PDB file of C-alpha atoms in Angstrom:
ATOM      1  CA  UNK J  14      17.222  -4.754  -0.932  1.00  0.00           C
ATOM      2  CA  UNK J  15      17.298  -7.333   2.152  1.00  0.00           C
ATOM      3  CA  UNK J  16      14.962  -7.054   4.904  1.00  0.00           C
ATOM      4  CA  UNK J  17      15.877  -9.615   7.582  1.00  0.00           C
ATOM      5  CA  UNK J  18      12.843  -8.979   9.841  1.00  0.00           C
ATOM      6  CA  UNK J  19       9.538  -6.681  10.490  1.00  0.00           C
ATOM      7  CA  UNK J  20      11.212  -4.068  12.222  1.00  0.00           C
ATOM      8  CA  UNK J  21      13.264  -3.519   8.558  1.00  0.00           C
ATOM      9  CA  UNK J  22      10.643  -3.848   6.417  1.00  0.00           C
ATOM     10  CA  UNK J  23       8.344  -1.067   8.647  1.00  0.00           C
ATOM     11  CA  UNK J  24      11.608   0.917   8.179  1.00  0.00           C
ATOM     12  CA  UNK J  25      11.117   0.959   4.400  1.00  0.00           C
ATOM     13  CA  UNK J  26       7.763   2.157   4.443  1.00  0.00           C
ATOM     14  CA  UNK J  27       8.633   4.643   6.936  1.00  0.00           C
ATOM     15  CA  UNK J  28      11.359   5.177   4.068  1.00  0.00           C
ATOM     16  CA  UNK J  29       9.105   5.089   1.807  1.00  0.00           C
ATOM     17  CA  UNK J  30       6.652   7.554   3.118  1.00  0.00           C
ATOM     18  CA  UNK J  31       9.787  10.207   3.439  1.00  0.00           C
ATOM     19  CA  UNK J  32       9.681  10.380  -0.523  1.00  0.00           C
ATOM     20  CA  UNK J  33       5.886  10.124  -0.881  1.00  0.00           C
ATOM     21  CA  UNK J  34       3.896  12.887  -2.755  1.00  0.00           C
ATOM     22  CA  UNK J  35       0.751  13.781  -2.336  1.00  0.00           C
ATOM     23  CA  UNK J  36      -1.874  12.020  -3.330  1.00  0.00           C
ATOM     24  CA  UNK J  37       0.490   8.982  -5.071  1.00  0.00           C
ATOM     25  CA  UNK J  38      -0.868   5.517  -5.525  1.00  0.00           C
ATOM     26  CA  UNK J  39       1.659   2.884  -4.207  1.00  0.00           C
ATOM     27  CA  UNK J  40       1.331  -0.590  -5.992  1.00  0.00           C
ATOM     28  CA  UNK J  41       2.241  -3.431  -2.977  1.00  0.00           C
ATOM     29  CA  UNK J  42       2.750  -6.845  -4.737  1.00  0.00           C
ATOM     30  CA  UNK J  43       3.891 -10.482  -3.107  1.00  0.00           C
ATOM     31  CA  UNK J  44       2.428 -13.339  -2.039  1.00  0.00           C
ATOM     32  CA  UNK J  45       0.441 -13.955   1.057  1.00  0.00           C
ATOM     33  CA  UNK J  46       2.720 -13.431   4.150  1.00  0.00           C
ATOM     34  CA  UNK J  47       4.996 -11.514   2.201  1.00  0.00           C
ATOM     35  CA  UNK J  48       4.918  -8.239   4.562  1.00  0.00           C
ATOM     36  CA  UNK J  49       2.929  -6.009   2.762  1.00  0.00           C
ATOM     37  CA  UNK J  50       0.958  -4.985   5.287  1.00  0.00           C
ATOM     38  CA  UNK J  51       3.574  -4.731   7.933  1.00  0.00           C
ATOM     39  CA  UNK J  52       5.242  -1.845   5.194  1.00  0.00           C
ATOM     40  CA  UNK J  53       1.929  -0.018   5.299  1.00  0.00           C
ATOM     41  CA  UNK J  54       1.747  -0.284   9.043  1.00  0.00           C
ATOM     42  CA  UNK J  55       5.343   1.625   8.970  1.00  0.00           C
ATOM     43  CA  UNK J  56       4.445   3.957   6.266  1.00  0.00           C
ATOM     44  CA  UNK J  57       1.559   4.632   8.174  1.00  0.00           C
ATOM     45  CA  UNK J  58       3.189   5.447  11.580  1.00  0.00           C
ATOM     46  CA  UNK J  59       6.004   7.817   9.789  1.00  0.00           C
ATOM     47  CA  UNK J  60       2.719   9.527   8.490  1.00  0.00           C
ATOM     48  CA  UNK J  61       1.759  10.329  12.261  1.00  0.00           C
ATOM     49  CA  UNK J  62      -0.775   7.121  12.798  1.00  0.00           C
ATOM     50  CA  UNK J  63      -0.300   5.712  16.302  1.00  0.00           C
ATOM     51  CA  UNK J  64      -3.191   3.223  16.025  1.00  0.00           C
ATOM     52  CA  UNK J  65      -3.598  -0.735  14.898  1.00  0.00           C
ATOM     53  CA  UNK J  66      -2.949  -1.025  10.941  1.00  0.00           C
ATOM     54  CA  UNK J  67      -5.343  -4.326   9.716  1.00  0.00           C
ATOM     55  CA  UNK J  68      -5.268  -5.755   6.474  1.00  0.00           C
ATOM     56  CA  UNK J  69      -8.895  -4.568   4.886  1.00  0.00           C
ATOM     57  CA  UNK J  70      -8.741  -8.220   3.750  1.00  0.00           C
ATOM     58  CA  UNK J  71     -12.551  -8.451   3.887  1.00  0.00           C
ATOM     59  CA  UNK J  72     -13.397  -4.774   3.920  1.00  0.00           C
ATOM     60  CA  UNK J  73     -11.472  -4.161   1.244  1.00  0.00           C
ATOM     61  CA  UNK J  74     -10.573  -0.670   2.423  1.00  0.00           C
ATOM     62  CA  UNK J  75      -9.287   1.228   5.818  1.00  0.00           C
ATOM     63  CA  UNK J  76      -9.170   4.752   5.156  1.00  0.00           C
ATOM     64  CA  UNK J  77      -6.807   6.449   7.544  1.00  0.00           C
ATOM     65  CA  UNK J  78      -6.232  10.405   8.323  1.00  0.00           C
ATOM     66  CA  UNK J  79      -2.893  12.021  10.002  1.00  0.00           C
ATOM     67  CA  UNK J  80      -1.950  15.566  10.431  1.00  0.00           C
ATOM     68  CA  UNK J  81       0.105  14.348   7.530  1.00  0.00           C
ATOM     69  CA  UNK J  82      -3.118  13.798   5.368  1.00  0.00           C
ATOM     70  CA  UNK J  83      -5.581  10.660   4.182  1.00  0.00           C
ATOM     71  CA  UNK J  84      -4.348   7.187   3.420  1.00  0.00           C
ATOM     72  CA  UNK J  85      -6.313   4.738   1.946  1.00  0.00           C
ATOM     73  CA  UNK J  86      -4.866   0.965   2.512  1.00  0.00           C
ATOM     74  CA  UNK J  87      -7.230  -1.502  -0.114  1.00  0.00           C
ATOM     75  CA  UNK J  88      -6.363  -4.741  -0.124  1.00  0.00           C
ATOM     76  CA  UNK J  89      -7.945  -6.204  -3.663  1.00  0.00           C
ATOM     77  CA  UNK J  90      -7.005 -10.051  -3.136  1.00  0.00           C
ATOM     78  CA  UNK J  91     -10.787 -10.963  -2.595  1.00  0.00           C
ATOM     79  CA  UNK J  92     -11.838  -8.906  -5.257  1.00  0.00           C
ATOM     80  CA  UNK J  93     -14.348 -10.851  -6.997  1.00  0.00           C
ATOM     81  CA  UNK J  94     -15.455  -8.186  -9.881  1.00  0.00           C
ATOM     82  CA  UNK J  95     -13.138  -4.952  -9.914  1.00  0.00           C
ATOM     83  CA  UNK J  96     -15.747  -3.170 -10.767  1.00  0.00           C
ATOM     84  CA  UNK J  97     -17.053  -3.057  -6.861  1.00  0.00           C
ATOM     85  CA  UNK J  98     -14.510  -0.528  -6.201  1.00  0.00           C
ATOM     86  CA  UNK J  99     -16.424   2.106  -8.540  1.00  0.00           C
ATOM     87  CA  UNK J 100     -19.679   1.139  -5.924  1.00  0.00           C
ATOM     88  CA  UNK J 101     -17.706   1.718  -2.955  1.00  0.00           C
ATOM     89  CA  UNK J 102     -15.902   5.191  -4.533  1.00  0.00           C
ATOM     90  CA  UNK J 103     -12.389   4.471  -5.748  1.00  0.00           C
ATOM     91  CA  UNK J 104     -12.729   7.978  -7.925  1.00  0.00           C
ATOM     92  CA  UNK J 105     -13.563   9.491  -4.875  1.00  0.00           C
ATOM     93  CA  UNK J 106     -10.299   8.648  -2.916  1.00  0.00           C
ATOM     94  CA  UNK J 107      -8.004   9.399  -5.403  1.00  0.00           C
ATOM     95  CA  UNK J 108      -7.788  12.956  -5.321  1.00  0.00           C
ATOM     96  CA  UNK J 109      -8.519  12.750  -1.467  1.00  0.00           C
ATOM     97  CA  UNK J 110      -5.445  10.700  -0.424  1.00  0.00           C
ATOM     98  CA  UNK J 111      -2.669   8.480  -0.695  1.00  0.00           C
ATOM     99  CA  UNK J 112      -3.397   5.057  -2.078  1.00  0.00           C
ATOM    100  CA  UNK J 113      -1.532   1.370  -0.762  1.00  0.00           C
ATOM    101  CA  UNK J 114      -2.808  -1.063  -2.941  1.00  0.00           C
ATOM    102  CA  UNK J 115      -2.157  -4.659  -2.101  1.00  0.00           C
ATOM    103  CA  UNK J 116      -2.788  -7.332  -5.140  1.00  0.00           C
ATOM    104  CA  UNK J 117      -3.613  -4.144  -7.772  1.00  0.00           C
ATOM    105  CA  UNK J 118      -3.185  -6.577 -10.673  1.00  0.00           C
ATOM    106  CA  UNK J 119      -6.587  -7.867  -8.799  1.00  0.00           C
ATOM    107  CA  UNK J 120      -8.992  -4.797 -10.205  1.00  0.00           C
ATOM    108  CA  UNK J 121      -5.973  -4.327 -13.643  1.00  0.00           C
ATOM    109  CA  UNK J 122      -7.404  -1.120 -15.739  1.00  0.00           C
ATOM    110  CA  UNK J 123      -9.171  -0.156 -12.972  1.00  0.00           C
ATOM    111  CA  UNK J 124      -6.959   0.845 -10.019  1.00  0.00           C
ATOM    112  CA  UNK J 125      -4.990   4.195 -11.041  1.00  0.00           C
ATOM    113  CA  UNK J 126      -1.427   3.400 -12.330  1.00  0.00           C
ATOM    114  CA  UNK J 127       1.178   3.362  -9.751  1.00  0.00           C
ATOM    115  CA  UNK J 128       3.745   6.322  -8.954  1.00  0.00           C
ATOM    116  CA  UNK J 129       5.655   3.738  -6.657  1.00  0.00           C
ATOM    117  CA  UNK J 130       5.454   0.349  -7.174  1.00  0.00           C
ATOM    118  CA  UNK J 131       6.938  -2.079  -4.566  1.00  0.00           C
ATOM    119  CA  UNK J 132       7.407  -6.156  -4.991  1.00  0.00           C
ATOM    120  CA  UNK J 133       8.394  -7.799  -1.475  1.00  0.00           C
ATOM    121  CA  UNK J 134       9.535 -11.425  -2.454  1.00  0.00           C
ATOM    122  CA  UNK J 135      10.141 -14.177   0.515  1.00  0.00           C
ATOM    123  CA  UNK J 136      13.233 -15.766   1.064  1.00  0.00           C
ATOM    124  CA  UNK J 137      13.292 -18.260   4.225  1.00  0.00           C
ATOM    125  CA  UNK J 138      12.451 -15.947   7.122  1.00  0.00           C
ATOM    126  CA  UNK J 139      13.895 -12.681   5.275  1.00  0.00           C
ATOM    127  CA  UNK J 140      12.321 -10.837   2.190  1.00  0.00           C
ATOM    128  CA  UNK J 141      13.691  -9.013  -0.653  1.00  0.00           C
ATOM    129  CA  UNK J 142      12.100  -5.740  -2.116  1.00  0.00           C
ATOM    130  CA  UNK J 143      12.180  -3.986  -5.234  1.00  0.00           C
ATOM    131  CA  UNK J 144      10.889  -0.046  -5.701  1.00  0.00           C
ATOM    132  CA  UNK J 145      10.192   1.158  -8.494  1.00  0.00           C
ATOM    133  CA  UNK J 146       9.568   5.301  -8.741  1.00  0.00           C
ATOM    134  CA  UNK J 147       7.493   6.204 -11.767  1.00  0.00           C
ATOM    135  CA  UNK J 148       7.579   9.836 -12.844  1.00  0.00           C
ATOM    136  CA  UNK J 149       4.386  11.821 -12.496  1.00  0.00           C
ATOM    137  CA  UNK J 150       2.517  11.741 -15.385  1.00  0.00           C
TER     138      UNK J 150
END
């Protein structure tokens, strides 16, 4: 699907939050720039979040908690060893929360699989994004 600006592309993440269940893991892939973030900042505000949504670029996590539940937004593209993520409780927020992984293939094998996988691809000033819905397992 197109997404000629921002303002679309927090629409499908609002979308996308709609159809969420409960503790899913969302896979985000595309390159830098590519609006990942911006989709978790409108996921995040269908959720009930009325705050600033920051890319954990160099925290590597923001946890977040709505009257809708916890969210957990990881961005892995600094991950040097994916095994960090054990040290700083990955096991713990899966069965807490919602996770938005940006760059998963960063931490492969370790991340959980994804129940909704997302690819946001640029294209001039626009982007085009793929879902992909996975059946719980």
């Amino acid at each position: 699907m197109q997404l000629v600006d921002a303002a679309a592309t927090e629409a499908l993440g609002a979308s996308i939050a709609q159809d969420c269940p409960a503790f899913a893991c969302i896979h985000l892939h595309g390159e830098l720039g590519a609006g990942k973030t911006t989709l978790v900042r409108g996921f995040l505000q269908a959720m009930g979040h009325t705050g600033a949504v920051r890319s954990p670029t160099y925290t590597l996590i923001e946890p977040y908690e709505t009257p809708a539940g916890k969210f957990f937004h990881l961005d892995l593209y600094r991950l040097s060893d994916p095994e960090e993520l054990e040290f700083i409780g990955l096991r713990d927020w899966v069965d807490a929360g919602v996770l938005l992984i940006e760059w998963p293939e960063q931490a492969a094998g370790v991340v959980p699989a994804a129940d909704i996988d997302v690819v946001l691809r640029v294209q001039g000033n626009a982007r085009e994004a793929t879902l992909t819905y996975f059946p719980k397992r």
